[in-house]
mmCIF file of C-alpha atoms in Angstrom:
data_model
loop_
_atom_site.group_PDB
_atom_site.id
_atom_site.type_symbol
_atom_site.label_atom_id
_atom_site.label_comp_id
_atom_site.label_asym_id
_atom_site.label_seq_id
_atom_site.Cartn_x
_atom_site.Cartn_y
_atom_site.Cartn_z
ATOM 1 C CA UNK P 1 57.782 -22.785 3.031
ATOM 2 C CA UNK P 2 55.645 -22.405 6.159
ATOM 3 C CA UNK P 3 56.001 -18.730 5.931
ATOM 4 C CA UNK P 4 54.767 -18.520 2.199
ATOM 5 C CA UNK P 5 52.236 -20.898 3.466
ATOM 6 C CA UNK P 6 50.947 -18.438 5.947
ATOM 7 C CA UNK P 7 50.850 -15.422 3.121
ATOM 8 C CA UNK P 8 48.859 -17.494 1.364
ATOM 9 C CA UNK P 9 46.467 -18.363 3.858
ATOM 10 C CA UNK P 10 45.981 -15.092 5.537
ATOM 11 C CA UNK P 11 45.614 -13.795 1.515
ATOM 12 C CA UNK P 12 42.559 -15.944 1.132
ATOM 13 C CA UNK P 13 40.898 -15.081 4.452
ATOM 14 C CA UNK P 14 41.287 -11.407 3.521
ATOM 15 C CA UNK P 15 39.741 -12.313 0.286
ATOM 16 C CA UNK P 16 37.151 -14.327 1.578
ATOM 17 C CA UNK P 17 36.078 -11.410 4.375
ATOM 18 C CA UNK P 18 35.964 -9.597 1.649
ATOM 19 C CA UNK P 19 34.103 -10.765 -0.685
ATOM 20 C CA UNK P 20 32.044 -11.434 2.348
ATOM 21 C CA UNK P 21 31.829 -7.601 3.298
ATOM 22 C CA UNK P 22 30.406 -6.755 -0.172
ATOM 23 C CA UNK P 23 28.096 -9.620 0.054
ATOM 24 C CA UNK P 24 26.538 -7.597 2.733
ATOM 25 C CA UNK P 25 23.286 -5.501 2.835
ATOM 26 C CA UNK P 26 23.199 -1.969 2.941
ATOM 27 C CA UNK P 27 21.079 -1.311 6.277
ATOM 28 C CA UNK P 28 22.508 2.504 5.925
ATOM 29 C CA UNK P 29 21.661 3.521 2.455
ATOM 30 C CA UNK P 30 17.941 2.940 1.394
ATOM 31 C CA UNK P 31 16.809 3.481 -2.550
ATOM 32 C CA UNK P 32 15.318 6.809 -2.576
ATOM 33 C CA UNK P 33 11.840 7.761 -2.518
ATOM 34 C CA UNK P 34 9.459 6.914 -5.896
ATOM 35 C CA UNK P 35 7.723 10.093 -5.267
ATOM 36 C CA UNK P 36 9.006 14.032 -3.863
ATOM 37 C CA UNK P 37 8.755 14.984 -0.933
ATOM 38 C CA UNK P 38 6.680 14.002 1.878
ATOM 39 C CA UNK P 39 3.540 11.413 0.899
ATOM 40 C CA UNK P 40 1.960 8.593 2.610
ATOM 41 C CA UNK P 41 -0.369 6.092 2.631
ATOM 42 C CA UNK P 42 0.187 4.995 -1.185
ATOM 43 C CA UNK P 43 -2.262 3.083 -3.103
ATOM 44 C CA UNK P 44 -1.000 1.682 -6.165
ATOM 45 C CA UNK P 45 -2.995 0.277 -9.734
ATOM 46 C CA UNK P 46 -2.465 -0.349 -13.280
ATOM 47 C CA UNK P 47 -4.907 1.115 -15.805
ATOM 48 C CA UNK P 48 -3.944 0.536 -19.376
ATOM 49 C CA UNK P 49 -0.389 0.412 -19.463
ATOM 50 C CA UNK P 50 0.522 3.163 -16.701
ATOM 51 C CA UNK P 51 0.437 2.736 -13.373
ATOM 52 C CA UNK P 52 -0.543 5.125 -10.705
ATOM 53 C CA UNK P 53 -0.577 6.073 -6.977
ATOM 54 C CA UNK P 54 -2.898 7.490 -4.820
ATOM 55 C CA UNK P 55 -1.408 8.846 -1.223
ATOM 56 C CA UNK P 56 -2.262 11.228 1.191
ATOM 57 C CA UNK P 57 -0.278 14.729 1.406
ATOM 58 C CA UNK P 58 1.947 14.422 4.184
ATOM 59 C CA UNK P 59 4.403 16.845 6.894
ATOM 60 C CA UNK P 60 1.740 18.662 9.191
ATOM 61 C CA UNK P 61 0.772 17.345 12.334
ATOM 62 C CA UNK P 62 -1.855 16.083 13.054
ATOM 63 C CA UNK P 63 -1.891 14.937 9.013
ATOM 64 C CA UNK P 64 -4.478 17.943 8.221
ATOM 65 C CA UNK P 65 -4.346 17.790 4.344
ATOM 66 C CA UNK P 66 -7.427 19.062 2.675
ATOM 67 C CA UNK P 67 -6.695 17.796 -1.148
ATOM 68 C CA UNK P 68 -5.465 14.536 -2.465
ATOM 69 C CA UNK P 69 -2.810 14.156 -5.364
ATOM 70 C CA UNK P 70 -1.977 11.322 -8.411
ATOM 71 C CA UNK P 71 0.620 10.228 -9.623
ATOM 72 C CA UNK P 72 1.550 8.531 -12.830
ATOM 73 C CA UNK P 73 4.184 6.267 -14.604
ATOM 74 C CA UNK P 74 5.165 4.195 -17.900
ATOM 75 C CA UNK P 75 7.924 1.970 -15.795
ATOM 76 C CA UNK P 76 7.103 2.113 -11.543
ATOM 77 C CA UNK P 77 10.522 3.975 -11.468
ATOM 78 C CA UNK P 78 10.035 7.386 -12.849
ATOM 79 C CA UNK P 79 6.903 9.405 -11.357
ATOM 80 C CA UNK P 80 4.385 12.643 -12.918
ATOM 81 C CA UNK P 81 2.493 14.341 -11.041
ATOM 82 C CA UNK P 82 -1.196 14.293 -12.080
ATOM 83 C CA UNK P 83 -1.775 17.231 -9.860
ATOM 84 C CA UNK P 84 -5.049 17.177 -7.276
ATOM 85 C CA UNK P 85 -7.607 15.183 -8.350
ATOM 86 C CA UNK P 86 -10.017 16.166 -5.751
ATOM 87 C CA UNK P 87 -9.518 18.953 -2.977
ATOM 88 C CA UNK P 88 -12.072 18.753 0.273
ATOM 89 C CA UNK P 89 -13.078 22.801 0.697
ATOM 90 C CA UNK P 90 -13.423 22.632 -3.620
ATOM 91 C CA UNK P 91 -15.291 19.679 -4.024
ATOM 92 C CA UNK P 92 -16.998 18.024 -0.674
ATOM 93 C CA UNK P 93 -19.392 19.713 0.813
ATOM 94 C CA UNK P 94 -19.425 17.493 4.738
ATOM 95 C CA UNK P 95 -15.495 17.980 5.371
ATOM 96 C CA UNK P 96 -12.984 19.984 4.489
ATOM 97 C CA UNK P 97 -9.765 18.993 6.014
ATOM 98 C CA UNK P 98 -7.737 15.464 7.365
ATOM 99 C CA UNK P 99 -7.484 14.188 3.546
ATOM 100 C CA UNK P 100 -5.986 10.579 4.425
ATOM 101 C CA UNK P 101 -5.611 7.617 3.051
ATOM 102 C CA UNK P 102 -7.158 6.771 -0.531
ATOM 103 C CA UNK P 103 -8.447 3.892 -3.139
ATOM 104 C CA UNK P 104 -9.312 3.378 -6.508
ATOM 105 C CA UNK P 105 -11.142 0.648 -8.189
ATOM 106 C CA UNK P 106 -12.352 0.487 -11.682
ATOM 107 C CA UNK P 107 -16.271 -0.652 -12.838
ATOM 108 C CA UNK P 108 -19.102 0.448 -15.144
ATOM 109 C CA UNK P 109 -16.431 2.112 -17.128
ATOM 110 C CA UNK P 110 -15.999 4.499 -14.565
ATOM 111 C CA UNK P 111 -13.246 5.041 -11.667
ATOM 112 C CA UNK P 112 -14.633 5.299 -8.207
ATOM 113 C CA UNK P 113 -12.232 6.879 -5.699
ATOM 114 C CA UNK P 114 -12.817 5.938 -1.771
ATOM 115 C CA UNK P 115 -10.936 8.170 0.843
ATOM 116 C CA UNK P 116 -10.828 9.485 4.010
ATOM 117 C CA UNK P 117 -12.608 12.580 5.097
ATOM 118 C CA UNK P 118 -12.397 13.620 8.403
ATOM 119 C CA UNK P 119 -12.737 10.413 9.982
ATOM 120 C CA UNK P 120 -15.586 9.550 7.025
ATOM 121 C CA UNK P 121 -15.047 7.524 4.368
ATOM 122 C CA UNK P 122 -16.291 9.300 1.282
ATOM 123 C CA UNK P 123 -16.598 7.869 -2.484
ATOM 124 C CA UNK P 124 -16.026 9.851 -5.829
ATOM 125 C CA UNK P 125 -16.489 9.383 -9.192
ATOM 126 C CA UNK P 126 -14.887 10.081 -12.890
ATOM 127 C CA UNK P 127 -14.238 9.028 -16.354
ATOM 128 C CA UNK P 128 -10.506 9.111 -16.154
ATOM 129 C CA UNK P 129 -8.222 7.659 -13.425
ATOM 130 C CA UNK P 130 -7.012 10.808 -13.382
ATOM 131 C CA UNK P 131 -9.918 12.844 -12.116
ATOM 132 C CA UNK P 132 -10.945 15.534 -11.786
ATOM 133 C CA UNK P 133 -13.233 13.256 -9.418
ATOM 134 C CA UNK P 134 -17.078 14.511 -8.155
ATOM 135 C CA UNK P 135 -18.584 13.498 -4.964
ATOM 136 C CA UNK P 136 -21.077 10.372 -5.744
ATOM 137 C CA UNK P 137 -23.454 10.914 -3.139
ATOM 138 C CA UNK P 138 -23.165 14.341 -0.949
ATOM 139 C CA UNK P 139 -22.869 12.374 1.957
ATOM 140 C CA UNK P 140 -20.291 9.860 3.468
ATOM 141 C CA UNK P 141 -20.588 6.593 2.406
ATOM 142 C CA UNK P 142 -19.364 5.001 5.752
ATOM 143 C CA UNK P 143 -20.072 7.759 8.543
ATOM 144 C CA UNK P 144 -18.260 8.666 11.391
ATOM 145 C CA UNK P 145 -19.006 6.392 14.637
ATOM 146 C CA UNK P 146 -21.317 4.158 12.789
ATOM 147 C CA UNK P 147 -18.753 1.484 14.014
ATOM 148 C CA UNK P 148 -16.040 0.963 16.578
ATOM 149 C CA UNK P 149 -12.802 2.579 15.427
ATOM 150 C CA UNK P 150 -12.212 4.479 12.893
ATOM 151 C CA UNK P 151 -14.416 5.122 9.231
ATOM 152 C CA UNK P 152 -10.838 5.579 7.798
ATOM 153 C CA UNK P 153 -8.590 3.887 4.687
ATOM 154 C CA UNK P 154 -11.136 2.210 2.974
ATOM 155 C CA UNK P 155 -10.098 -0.256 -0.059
ATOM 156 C CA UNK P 156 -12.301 -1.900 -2.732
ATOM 157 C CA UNK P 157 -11.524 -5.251 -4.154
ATOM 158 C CA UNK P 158 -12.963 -6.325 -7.637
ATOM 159 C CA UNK P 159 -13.175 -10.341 -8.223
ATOM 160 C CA UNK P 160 -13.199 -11.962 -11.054
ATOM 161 C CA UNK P 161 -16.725 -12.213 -11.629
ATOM 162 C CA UNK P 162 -17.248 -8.299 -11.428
ATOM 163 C CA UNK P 163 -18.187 -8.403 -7.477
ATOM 164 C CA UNK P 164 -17.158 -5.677 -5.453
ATOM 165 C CA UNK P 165 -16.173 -5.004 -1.344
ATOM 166 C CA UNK P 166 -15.464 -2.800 0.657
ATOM 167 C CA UNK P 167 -13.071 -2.900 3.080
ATOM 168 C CA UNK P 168 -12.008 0.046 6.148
ATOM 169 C CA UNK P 169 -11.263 0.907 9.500
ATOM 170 C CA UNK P 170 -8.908 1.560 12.004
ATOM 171 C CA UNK P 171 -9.372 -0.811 15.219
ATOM 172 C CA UNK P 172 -11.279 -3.312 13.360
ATOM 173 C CA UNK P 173 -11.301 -4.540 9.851
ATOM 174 C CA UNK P 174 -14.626 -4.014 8.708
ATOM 175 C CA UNK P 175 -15.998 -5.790 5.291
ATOM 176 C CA UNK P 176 -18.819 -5.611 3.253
ATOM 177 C CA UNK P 177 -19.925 -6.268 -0.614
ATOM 178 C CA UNK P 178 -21.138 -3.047 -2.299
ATOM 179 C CA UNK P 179 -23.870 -3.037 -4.594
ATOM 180 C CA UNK P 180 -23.454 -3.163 -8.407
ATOM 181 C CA UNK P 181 -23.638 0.830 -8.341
ATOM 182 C CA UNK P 182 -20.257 0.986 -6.207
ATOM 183 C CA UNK P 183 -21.233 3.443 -4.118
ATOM 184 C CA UNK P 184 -24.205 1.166 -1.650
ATOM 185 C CA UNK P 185 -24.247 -1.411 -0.004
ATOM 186 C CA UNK P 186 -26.675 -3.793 2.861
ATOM 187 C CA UNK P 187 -25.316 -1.885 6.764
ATOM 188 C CA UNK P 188 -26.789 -4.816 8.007
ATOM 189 C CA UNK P 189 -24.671 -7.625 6.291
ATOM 190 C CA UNK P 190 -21.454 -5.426 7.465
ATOM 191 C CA UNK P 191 -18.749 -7.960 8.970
ATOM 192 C CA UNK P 192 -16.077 -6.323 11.531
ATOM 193 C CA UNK P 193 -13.003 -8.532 12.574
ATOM 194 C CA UNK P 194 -9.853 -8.223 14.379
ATOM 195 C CA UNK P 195 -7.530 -10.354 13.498
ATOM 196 C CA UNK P 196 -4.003 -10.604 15.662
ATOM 197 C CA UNK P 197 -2.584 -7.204 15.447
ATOM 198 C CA UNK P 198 -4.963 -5.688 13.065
ATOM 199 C CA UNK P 199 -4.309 -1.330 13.570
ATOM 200 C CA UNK P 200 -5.203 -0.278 10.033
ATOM 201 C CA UNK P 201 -4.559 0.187 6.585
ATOM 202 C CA UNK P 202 -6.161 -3.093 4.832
ATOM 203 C CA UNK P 203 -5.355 -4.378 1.455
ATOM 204 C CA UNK P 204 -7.033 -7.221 -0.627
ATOM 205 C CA UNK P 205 -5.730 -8.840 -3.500
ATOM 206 C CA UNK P 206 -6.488 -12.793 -5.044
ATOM 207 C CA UNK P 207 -3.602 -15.202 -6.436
ATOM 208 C CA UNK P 208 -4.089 -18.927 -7.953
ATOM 209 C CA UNK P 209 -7.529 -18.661 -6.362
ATOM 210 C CA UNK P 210 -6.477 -17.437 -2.591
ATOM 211 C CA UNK P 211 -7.808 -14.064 -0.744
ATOM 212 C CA UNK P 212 -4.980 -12.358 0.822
ATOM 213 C CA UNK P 213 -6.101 -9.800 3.334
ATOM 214 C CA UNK P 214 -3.169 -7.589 4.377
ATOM 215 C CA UNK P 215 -2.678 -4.893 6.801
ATOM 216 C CA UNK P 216 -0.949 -2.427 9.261
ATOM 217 C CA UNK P 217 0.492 -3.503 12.864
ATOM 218 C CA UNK P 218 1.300 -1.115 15.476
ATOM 219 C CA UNK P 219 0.867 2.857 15.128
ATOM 220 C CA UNK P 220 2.174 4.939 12.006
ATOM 221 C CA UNK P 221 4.147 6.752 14.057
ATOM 222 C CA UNK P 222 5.616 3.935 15.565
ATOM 223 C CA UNK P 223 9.246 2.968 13.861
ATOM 224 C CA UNK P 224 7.782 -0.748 14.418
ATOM 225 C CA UNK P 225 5.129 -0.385 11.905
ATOM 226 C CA UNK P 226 4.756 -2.985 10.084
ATOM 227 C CA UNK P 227 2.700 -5.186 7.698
ATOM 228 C CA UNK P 228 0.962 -8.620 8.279
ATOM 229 C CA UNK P 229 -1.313 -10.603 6.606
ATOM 230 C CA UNK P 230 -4.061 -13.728 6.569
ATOM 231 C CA UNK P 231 -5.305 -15.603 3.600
ATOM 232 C CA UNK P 232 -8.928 -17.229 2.702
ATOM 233 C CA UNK P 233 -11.056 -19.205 0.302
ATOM 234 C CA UNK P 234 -13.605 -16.108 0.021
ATOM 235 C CA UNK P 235 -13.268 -12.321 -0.124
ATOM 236 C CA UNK P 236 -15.165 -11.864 2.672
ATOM 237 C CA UNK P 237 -13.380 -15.048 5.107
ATOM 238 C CA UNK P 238 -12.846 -16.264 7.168
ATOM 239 C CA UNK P 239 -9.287 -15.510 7.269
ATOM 240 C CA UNK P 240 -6.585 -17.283 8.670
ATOM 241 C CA UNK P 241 -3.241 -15.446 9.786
ATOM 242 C CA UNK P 242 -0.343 -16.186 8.836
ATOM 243 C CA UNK P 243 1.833 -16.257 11.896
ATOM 244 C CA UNK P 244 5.353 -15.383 12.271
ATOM 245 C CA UNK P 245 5.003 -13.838 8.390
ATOM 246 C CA UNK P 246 5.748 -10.410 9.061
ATOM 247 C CA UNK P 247 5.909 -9.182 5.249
ATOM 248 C CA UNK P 248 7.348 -5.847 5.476
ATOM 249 C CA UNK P 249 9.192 -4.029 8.640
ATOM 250 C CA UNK P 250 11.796 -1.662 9.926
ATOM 251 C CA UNK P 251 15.355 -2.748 9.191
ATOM 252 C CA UNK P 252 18.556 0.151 8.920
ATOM 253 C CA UNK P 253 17.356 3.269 8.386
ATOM 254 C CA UNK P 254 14.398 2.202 7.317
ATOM 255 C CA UNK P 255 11.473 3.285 9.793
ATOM 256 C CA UNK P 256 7.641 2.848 10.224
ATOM 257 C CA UNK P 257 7.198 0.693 6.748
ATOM 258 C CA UNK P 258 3.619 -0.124 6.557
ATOM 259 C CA UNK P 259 0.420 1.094 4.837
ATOM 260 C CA UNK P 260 0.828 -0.537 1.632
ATOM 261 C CA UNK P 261 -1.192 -1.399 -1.593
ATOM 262 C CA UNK P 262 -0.294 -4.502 -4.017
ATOM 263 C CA UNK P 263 -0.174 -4.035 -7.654
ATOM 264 C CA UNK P 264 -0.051 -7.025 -10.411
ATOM 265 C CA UNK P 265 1.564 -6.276 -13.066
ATOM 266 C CA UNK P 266 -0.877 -7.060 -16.303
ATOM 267 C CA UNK P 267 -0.113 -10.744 -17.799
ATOM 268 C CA UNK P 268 2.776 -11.703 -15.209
ATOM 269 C CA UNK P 269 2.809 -13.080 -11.938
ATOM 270 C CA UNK P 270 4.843 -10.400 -11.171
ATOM 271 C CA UNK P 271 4.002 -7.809 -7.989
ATOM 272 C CA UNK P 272 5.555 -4.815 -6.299
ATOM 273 C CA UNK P 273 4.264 -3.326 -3.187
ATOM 274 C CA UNK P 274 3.962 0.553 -2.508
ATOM 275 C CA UNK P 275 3.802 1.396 1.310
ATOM 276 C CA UNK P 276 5.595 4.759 3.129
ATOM 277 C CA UNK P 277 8.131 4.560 5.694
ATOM 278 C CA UNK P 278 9.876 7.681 7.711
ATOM 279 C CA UNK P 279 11.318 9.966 5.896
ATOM 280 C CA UNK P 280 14.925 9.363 5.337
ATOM 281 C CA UNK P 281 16.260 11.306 7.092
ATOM 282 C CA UNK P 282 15.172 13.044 10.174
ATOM 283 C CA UNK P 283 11.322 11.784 9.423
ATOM 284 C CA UNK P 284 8.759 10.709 12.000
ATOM 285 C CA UNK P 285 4.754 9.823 11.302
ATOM 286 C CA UNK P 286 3.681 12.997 9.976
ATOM 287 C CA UNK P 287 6.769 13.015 7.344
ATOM 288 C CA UNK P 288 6.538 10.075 5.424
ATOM 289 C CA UNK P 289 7.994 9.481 2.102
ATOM 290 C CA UNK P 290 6.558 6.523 -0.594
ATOM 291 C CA UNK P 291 8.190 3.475 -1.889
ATOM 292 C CA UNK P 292 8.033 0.925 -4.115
ATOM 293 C CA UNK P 293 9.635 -2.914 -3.737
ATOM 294 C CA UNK P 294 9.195 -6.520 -4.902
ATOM 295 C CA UNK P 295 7.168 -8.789 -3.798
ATOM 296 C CA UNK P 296 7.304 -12.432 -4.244
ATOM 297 C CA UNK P 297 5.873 -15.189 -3.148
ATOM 298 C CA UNK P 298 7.351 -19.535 -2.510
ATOM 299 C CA UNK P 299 5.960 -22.297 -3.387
ATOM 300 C CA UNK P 300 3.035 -22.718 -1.202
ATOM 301 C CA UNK P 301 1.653 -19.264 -2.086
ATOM 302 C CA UNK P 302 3.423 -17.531 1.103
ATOM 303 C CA UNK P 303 4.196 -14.064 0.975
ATOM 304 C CA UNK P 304 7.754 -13.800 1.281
ATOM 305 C CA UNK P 305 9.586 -11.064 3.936
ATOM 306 C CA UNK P 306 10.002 -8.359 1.350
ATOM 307 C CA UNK P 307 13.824 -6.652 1.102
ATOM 308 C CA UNK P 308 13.307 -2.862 1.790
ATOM 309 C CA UNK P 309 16.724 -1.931 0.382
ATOM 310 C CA UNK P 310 15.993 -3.929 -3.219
ATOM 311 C CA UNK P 311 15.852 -1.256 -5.982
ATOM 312 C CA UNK P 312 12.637 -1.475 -8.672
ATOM 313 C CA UNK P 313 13.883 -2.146 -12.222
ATOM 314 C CA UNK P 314 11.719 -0.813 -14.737
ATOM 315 C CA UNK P 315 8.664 -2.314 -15.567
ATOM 316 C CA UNK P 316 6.843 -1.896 -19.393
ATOM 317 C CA UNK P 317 2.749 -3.074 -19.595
ATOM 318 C CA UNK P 318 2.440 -5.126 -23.031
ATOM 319 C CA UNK P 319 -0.444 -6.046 -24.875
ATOM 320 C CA UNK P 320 -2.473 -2.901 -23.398
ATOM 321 C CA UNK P 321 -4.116 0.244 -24.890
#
């Protein structure tokens, strides 16, 4: 009796470590990347009922692209390239090389594309969010050294009642409400912060009323890249960090996770984040590869820790042309 006793206990511990084992995440197998080879930087939108990312062309170093690329889907899981939408040497006449880091915003029923031009933040124009795009004004719109840091990865939020800003910078996060044309604003009414571990890479999006501001910790080639954020009652703050809420960050095999965009999907309270990490494998911060995962949020309006190693189920847009 004590014997079959024993089988049966040391049957239900194997079991139970086993089901236990399976239970278990991943850390060595990440999903693969939503987009070929070697892209960073991703910002991701909805227009219609596709979505689309904007990164910067990675793998030289020294990240010396001259052109940037879109991309385009029907379900955030399957990827077309839109080809370049707007190449430096072609199509900008005050830089011609270090292509980086990308943003699109839609107003006055046109799309206005802000990158990064050789340590310049440029804006472009077109009917389509496809390009091709045309420089809007010949001339950066934020110049090199007019601030501390770096005129890089600019991002434009759009509020509810049609307002626009600007946010860029590497160093300091540097805000400012542009004009009704989209491609102006007041220098003078300009605010720069730093808020606890700000690098770069700064994202704003609104939920139930709140203004999440969102960025980059530590360096991109840094495997502890990672991605924090504060939260205010205006676009423009003061914002408040939310401590110990690291949203995104290495885990496994999965490296340098940071510069991300935030993407809604139309009609849902349902959002994914795009962001690069290290190429998987063998990659480093001039080979970076895109992804796409969940995010979610509790109750309080938190953003939870989001699961690098959670695959995207397809997504459809309803109800849009």
């Amino acid at each position: 009796m004590k014997n079959e006793m024993k089988k049966t206990l040391l049957l239900l511990i194997t079991v139970l470590l086993s089901a236990n084992s399976y239970s278990q995440k991943d850390t060595l197998n990440a999903p693969k990347a939503v987009l070929p080879d070697v892209y960073a930087d991703p910002h991701i939108a909805v227009f219609g009922k596709k979505f689309y990312i904007y990164p910067t062309t990675d793998g030289t170093d020294g990240w010396n692209a001259t052109s940037f690329t879109c991309w385009s889907s029907n379900d955030l899981v399957k990827w077309e390239s839109e080809k370049v939408i707007l190449d430096l040497p072609k199509d900008i006449s005050w830089a011609k090389e270090r292509a980086w880091a990308p943003a699109i915003a839609y107003k006055n029923g046109k799309y206005y594309y802000y990158f990064s031009a050789n340590v310049n933040i440029g804006v472009a124009v077109s009917d389509k969010p496809t390009g091709p795009f045309k420089d809007a004004l010949g001339k950066p719109l934020a110049p090199k050294g007019m601030l501390k840091g770096q005129m890089i990865d600019p991002m434009v939020f759009v509020d509810d009642d049609g307002s626009a800003y600007l946010y860029f910078g590497q160093g300091n996060c540097n805000m400012v409400k542009l004009n009704d044309d989209m491609i102006s604003y007041d220098a003078s009414k300009i605010i720069s912060i730093k808020p606890k571990g700000y690098n770069e890479g700064s994202f704003v999006f609104k939920r139930n009323g709140k203004y999440y501001l969102m960025w980059s910790e530590f360096d991109t080639r840094d495997p502890r890249y990672s991605i924090a954020y504060a939260t205010s009652d205006s676009p423009l703050g003061p914002f408040t960090k939310a401590d110990g809420r690291t949203v995104l960050k290495r885990e496994g095999v999965v490296k340098g996770a940071g510069h991300h965009s935030v993407v809604k999907v139309p009609g849902k309270d349902e959002w994914y984040i795009a962001y690069h990490r290290f190429r998987i494998p063998d990659g480093n911060g001039y080979n970076r590869e895109t992804c796409i995962s969940p995010m979610r949020f509790d109750k309080d309006g938190n953003i939870l820790p989001v699961d690098v190693f959670e695959i995207v189920k397809p997504v459809k847009v309803k109800g849009k042309k």
